[in-house]
The first five atom37 places (N, CA, C, CB, O) and aatype in JSON, in Angstrom:
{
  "aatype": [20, 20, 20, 20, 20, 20, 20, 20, 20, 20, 20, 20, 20, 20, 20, 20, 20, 20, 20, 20, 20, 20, 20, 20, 20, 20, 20, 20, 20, 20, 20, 20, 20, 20, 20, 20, 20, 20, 20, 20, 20, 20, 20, 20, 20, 20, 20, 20, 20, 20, 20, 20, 20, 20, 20, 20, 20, 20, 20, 20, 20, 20, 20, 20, 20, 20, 20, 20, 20, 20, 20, 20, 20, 20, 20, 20, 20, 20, 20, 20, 20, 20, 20, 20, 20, 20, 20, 20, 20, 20, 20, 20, 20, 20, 20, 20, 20, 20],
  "atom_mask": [
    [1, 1, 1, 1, 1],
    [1, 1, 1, 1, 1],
    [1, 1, 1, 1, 1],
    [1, 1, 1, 1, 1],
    [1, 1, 1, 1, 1],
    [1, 1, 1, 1, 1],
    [1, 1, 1, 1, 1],
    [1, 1, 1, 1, 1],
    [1, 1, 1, 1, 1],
    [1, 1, 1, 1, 1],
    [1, 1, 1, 1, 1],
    [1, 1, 1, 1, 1],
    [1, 1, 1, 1, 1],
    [1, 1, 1, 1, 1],
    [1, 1, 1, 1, 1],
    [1, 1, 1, 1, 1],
    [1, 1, 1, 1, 1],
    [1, 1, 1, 1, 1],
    [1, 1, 1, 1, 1],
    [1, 1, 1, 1, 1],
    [1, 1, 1, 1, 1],
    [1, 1, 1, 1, 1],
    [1, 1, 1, 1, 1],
    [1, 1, 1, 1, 1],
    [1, 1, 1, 1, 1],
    [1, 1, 1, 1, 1],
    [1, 1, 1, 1, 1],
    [1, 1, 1, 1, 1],
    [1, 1, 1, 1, 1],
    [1, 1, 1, 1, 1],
    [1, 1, 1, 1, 1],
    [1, 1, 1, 1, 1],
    [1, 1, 1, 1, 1],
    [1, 1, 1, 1, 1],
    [1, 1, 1, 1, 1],
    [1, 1, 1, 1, 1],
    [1, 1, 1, 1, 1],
    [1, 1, 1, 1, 1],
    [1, 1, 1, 1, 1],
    [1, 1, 1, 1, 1],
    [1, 1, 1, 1, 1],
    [1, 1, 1, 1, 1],
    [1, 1, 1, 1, 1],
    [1, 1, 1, 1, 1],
    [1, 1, 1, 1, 1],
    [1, 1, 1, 1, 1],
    [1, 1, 1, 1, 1],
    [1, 1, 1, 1, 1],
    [1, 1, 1, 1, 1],
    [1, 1, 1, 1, 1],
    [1, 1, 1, 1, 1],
    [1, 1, 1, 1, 1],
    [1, 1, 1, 1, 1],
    [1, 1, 1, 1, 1],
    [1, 1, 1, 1, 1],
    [1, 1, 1, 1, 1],
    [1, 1, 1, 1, 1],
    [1, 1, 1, 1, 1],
    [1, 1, 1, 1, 1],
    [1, 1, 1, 1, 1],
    [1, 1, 1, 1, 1],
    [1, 1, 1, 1, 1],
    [1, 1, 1, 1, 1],
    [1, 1, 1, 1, 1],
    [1, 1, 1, 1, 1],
    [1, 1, 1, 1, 1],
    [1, 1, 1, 1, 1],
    [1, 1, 1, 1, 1],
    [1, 1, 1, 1, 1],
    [1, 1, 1, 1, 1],
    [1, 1, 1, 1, 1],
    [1, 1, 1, 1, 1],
    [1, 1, 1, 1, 1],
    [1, 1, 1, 1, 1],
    [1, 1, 1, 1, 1],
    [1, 1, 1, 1, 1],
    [1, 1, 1, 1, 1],
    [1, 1, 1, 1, 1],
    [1, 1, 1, 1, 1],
    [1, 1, 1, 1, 1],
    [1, 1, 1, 1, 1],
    [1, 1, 1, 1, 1],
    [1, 1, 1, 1, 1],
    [1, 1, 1, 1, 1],
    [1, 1, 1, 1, 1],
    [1, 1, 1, 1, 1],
    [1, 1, 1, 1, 1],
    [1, 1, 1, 1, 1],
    [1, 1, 1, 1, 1],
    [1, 1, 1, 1, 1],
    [1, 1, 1, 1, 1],
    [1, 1, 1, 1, 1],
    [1, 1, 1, 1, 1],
    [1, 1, 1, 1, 1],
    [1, 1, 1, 1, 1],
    [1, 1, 1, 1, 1],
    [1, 1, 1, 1, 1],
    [1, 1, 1, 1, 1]
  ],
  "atom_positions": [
    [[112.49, 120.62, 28.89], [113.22, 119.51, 28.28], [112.73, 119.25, 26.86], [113.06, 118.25, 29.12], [111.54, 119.39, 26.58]],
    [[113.52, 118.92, 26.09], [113.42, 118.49, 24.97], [113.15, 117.0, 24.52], [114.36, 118.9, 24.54], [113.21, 116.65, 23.34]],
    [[112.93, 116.38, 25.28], [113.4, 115.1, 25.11], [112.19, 114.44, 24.53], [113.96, 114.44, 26.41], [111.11, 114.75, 25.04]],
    [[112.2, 113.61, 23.59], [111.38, 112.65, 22.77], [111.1, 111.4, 22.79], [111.68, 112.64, 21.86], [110.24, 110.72, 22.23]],
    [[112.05, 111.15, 23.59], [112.04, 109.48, 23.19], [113.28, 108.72, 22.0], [110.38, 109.24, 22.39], [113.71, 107.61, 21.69]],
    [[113.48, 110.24, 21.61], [114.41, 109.54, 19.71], [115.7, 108.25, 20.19], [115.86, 111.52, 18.55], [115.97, 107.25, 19.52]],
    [[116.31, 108.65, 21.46], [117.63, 107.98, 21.8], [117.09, 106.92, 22.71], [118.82, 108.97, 22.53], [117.95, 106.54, 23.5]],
    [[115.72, 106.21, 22.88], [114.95, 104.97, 23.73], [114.98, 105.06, 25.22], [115.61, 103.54, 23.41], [115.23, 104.15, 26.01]],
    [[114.7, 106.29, 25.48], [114.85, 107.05, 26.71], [113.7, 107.92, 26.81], [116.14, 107.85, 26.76], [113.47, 108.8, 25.98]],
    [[112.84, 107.62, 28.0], [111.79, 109.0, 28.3], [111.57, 108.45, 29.78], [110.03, 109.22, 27.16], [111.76, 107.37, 30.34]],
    [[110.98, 109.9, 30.23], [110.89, 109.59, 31.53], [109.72, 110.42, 32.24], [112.22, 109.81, 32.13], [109.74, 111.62, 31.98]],
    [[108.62, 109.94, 33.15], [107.65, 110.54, 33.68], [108.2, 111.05, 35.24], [106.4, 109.55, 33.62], [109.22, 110.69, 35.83]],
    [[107.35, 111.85, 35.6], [107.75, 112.15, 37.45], [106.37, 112.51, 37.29], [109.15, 113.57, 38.26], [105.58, 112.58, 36.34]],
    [[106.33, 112.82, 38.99], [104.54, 113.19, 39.38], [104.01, 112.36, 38.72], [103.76, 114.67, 38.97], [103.74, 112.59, 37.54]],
    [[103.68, 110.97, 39.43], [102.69, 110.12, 38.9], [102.46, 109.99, 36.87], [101.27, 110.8, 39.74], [101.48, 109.4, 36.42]],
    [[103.06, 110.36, 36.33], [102.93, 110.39, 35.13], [103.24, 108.9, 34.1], [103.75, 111.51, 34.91], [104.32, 108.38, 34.4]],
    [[102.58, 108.27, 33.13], [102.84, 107.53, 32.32], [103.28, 108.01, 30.74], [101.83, 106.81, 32.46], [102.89, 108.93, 30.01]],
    [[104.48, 106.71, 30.57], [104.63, 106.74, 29.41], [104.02, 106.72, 28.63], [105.08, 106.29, 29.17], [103.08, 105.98, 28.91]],
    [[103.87, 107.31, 27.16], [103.27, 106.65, 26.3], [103.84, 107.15, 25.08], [101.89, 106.73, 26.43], [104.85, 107.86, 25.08]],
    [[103.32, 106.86, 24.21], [103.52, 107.1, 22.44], [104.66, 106.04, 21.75], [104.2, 108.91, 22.07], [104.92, 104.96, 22.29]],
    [[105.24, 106.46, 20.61], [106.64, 105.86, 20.16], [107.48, 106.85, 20.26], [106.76, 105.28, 18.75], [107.32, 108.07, 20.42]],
    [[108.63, 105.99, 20.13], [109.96, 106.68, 19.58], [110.13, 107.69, 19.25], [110.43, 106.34, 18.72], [109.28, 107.9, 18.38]],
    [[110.61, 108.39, 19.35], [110.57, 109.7, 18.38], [109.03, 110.49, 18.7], [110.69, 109.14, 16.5], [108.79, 111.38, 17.89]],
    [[108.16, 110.3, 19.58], [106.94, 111.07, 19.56], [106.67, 110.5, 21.02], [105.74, 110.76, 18.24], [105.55, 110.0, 21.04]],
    [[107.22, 110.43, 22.06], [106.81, 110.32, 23.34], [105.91, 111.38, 24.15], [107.91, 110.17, 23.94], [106.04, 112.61, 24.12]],
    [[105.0, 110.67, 24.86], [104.64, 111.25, 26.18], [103.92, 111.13, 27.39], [104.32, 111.93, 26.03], [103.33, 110.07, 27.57]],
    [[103.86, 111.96, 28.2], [103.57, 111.5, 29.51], [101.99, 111.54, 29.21], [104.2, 112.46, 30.85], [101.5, 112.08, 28.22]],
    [[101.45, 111.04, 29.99], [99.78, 111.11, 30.12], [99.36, 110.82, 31.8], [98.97, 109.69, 28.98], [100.2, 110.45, 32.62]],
    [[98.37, 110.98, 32.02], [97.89, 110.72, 33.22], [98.87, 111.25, 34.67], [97.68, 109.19, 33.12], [99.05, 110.48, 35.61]],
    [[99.48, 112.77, 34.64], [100.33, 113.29, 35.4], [99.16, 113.52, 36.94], [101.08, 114.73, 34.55], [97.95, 113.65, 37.11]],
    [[99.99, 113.49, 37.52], [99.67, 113.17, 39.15], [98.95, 114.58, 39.35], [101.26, 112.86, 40.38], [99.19, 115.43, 38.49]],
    [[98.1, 114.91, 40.39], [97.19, 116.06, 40.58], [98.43, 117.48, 40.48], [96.22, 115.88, 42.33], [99.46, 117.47, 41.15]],
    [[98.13, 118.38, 39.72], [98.69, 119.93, 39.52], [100.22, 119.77, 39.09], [98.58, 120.94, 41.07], [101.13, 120.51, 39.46]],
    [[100.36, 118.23, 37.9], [101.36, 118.65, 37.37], [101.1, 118.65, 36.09], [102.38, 118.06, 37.69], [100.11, 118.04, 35.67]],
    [[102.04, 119.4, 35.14], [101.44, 119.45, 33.98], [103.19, 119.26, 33.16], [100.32, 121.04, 33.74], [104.18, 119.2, 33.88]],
    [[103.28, 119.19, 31.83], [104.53, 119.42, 31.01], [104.81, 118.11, 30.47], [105.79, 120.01, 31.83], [104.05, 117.14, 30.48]],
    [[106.31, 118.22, 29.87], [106.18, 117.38, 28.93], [106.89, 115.96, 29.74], [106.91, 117.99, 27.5], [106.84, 114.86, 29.2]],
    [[107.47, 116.14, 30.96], [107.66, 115.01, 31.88], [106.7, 114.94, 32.8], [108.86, 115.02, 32.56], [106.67, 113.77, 33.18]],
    [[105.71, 115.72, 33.48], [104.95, 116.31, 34.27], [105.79, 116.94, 35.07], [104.08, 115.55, 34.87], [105.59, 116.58, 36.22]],
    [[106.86, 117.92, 34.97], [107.43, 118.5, 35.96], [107.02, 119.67, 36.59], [108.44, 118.64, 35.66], [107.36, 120.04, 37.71]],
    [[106.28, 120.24, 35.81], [105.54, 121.66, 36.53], [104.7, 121.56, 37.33], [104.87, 122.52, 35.76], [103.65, 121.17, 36.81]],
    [[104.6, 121.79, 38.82], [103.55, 121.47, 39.41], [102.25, 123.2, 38.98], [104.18, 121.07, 41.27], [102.42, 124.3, 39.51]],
    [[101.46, 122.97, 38.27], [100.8, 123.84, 38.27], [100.17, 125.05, 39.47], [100.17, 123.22, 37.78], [99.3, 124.63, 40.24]],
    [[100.54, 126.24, 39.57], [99.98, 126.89, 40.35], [101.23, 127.05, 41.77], [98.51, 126.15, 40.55], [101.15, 127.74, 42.78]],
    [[101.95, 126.44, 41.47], [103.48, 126.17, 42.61], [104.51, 127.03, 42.2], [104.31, 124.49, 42.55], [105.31, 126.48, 41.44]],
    [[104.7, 127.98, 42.4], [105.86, 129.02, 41.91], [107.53, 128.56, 42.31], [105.5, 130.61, 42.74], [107.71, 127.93, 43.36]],
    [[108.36, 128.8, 41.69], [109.63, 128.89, 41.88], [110.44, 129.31, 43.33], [109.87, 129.69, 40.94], [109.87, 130.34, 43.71]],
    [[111.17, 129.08, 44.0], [111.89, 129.53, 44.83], [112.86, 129.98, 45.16], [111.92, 129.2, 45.18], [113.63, 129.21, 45.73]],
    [[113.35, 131.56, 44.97], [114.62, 132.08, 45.18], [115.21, 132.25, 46.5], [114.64, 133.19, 44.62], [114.78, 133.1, 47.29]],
    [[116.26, 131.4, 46.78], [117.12, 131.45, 47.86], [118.09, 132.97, 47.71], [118.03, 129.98, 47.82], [118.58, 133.34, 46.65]],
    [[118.24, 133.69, 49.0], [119.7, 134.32, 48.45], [120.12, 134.95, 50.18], [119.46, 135.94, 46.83], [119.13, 134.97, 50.92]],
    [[121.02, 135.28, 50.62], [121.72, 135.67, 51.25], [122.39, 134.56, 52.48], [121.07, 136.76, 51.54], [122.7, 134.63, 53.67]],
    [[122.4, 133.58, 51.44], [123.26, 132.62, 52.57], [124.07, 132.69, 52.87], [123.53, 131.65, 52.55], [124.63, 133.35, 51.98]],
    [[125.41, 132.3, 54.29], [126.85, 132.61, 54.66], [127.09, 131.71, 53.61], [127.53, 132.35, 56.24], [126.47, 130.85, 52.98]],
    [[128.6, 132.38, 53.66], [129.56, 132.01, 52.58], [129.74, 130.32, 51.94], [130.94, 132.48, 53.21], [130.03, 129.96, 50.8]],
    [[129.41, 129.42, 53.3], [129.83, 128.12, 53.57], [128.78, 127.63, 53.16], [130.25, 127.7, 54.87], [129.0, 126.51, 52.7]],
    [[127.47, 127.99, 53.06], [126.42, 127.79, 52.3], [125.48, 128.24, 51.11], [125.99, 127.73, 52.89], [124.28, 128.11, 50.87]],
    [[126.67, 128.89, 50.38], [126.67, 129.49, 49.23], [125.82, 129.06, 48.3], [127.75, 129.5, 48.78], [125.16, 129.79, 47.56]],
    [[125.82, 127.3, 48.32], [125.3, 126.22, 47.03], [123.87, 126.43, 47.18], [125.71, 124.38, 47.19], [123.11, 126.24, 46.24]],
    [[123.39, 126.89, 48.53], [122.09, 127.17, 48.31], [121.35, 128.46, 48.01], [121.63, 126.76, 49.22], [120.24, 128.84, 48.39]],
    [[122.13, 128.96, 47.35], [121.53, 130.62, 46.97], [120.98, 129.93, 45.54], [123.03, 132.31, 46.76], [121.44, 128.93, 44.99]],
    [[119.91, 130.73, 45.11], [119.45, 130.0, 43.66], [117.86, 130.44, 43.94], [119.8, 127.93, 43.48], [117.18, 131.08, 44.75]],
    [[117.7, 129.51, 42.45], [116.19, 128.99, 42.09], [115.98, 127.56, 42.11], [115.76, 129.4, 40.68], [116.43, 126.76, 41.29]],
    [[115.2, 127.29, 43.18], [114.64, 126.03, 43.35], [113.32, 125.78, 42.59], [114.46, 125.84, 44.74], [112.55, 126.7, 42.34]],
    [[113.06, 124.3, 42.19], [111.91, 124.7, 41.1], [111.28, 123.61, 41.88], [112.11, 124.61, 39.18], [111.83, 122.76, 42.58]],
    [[110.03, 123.8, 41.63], [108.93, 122.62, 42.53], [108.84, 121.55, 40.98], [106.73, 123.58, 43.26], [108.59, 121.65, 39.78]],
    [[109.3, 120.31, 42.27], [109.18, 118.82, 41.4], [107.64, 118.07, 41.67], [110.56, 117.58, 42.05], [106.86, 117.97, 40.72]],
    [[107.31, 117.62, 42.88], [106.02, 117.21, 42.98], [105.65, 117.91, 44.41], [105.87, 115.54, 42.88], [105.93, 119.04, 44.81]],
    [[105.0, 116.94, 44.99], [104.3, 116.92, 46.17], [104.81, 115.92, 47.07], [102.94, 116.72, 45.94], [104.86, 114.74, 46.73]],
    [[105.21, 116.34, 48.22], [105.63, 115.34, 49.78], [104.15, 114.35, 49.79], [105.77, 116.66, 51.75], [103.09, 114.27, 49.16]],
    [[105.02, 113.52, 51.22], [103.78, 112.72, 51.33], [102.83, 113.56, 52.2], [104.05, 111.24, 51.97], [101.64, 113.27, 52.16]],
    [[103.12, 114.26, 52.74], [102.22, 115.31, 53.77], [101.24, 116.51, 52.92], [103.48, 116.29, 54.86], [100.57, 117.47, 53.31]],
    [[101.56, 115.86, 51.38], [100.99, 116.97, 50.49], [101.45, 118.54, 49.78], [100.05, 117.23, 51.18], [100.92, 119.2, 48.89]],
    [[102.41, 118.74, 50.44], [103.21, 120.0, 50.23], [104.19, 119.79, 49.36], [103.79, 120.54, 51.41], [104.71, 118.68, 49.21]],
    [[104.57, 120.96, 48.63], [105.85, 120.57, 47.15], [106.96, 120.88, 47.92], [105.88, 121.71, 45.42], [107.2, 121.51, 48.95]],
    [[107.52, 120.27, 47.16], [109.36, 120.19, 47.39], [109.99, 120.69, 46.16], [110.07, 118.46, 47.62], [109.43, 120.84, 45.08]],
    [[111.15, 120.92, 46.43], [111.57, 122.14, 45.27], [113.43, 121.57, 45.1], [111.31, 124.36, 46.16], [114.27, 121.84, 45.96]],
    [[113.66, 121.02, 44.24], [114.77, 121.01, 43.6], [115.87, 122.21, 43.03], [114.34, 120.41, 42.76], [115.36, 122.74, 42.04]],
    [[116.82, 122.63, 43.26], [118.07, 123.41, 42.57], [118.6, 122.71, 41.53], [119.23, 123.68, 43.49], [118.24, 121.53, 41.53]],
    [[119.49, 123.09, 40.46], [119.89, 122.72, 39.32], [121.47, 121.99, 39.88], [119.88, 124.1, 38.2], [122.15, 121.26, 39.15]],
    [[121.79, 122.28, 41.01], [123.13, 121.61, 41.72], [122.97, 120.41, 42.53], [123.81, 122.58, 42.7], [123.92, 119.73, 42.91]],
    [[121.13, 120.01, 42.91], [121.06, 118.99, 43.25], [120.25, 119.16, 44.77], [122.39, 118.42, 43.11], [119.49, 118.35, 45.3]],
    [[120.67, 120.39, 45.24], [120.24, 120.48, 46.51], [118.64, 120.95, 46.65], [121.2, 121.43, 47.2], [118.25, 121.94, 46.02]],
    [[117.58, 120.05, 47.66], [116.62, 119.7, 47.9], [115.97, 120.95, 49.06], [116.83, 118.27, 48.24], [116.6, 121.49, 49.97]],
    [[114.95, 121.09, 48.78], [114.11, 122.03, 49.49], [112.52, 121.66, 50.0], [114.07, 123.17, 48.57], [111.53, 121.95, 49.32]],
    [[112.45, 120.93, 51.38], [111.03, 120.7, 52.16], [110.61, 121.21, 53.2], [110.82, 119.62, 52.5], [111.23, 121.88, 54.04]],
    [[109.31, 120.82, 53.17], [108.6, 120.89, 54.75], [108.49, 119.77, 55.5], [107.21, 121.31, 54.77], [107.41, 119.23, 55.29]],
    [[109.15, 119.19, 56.3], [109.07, 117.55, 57.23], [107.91, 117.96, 57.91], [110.53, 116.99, 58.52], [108.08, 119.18, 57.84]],
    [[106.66, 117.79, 58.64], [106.11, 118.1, 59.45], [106.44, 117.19, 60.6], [104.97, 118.25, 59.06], [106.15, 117.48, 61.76]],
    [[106.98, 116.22, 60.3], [107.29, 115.26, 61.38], [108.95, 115.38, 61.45], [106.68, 113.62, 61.02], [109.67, 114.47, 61.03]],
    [[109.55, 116.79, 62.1], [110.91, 116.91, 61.93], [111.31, 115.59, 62.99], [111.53, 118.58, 62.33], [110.73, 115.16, 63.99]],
    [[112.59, 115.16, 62.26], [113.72, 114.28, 63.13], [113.41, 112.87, 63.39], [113.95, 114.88, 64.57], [114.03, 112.17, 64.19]],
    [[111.92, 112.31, 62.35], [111.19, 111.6, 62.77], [110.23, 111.24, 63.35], [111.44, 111.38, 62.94], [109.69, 110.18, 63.03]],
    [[109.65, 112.17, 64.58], [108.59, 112.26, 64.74], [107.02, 111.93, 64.47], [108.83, 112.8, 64.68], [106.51, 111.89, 63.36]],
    [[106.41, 111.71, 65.61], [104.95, 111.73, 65.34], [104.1, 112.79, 65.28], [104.4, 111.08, 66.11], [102.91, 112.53, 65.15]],
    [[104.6, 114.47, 65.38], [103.94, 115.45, 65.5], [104.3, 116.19, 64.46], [104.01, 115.99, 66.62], [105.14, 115.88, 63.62]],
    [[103.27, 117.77, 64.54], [103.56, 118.49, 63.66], [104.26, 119.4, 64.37], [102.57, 118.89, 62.91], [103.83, 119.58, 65.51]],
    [[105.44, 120.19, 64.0], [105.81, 121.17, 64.44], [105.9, 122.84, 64.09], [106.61, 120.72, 64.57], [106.42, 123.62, 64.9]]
  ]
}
């Protein structure tokens, strides 16, 4: 991302704070193993290529990119179409791991 601050707009993820002015924004204090200029990179967390899905689930063929960390500690991984990629350990609600 490019983004600065110039149009009174900035934005942190992964635990990250604002800081600077206008026109010279940035994040500081990003949450453990993220790094960048929103903290979006989780450091050391690689990318995720989906591919040979049926037809009807096409939207998920791609590159998913890791945004932060679950509450169970594990990253979750975003697509550029919106669609979300985790580990629940407590599937369906649950109190266990499965």
């Amino acid at each position: 991302p490019t983004d600065d601050g110039t149009d009174g707009n900035f934005y942190c993820i992964n635990e990250g704070i604002v800081g600077g002015t206008t026109g010279s924004c940035t994040c500081t204090s990003c949450g453990p193993n993220s790094v960048g200029t929103h903290c979006e990179v989780l450091s050391g967390v690689a990318p995720i290529i989906v591919s040979g899905m049926c037809p009807e689930r096409n939207g998920l063929n791609g590159k998913f990119i890791p945004q932060g960390l679950t509450a169970s500690g594990r990253p979750w991984y975003k697509k550029d179409n919106g669609a979300t990629l985790y580990f629940d350990p407590n599937c369906y609600g649950g109190t266990t791991e499965r």
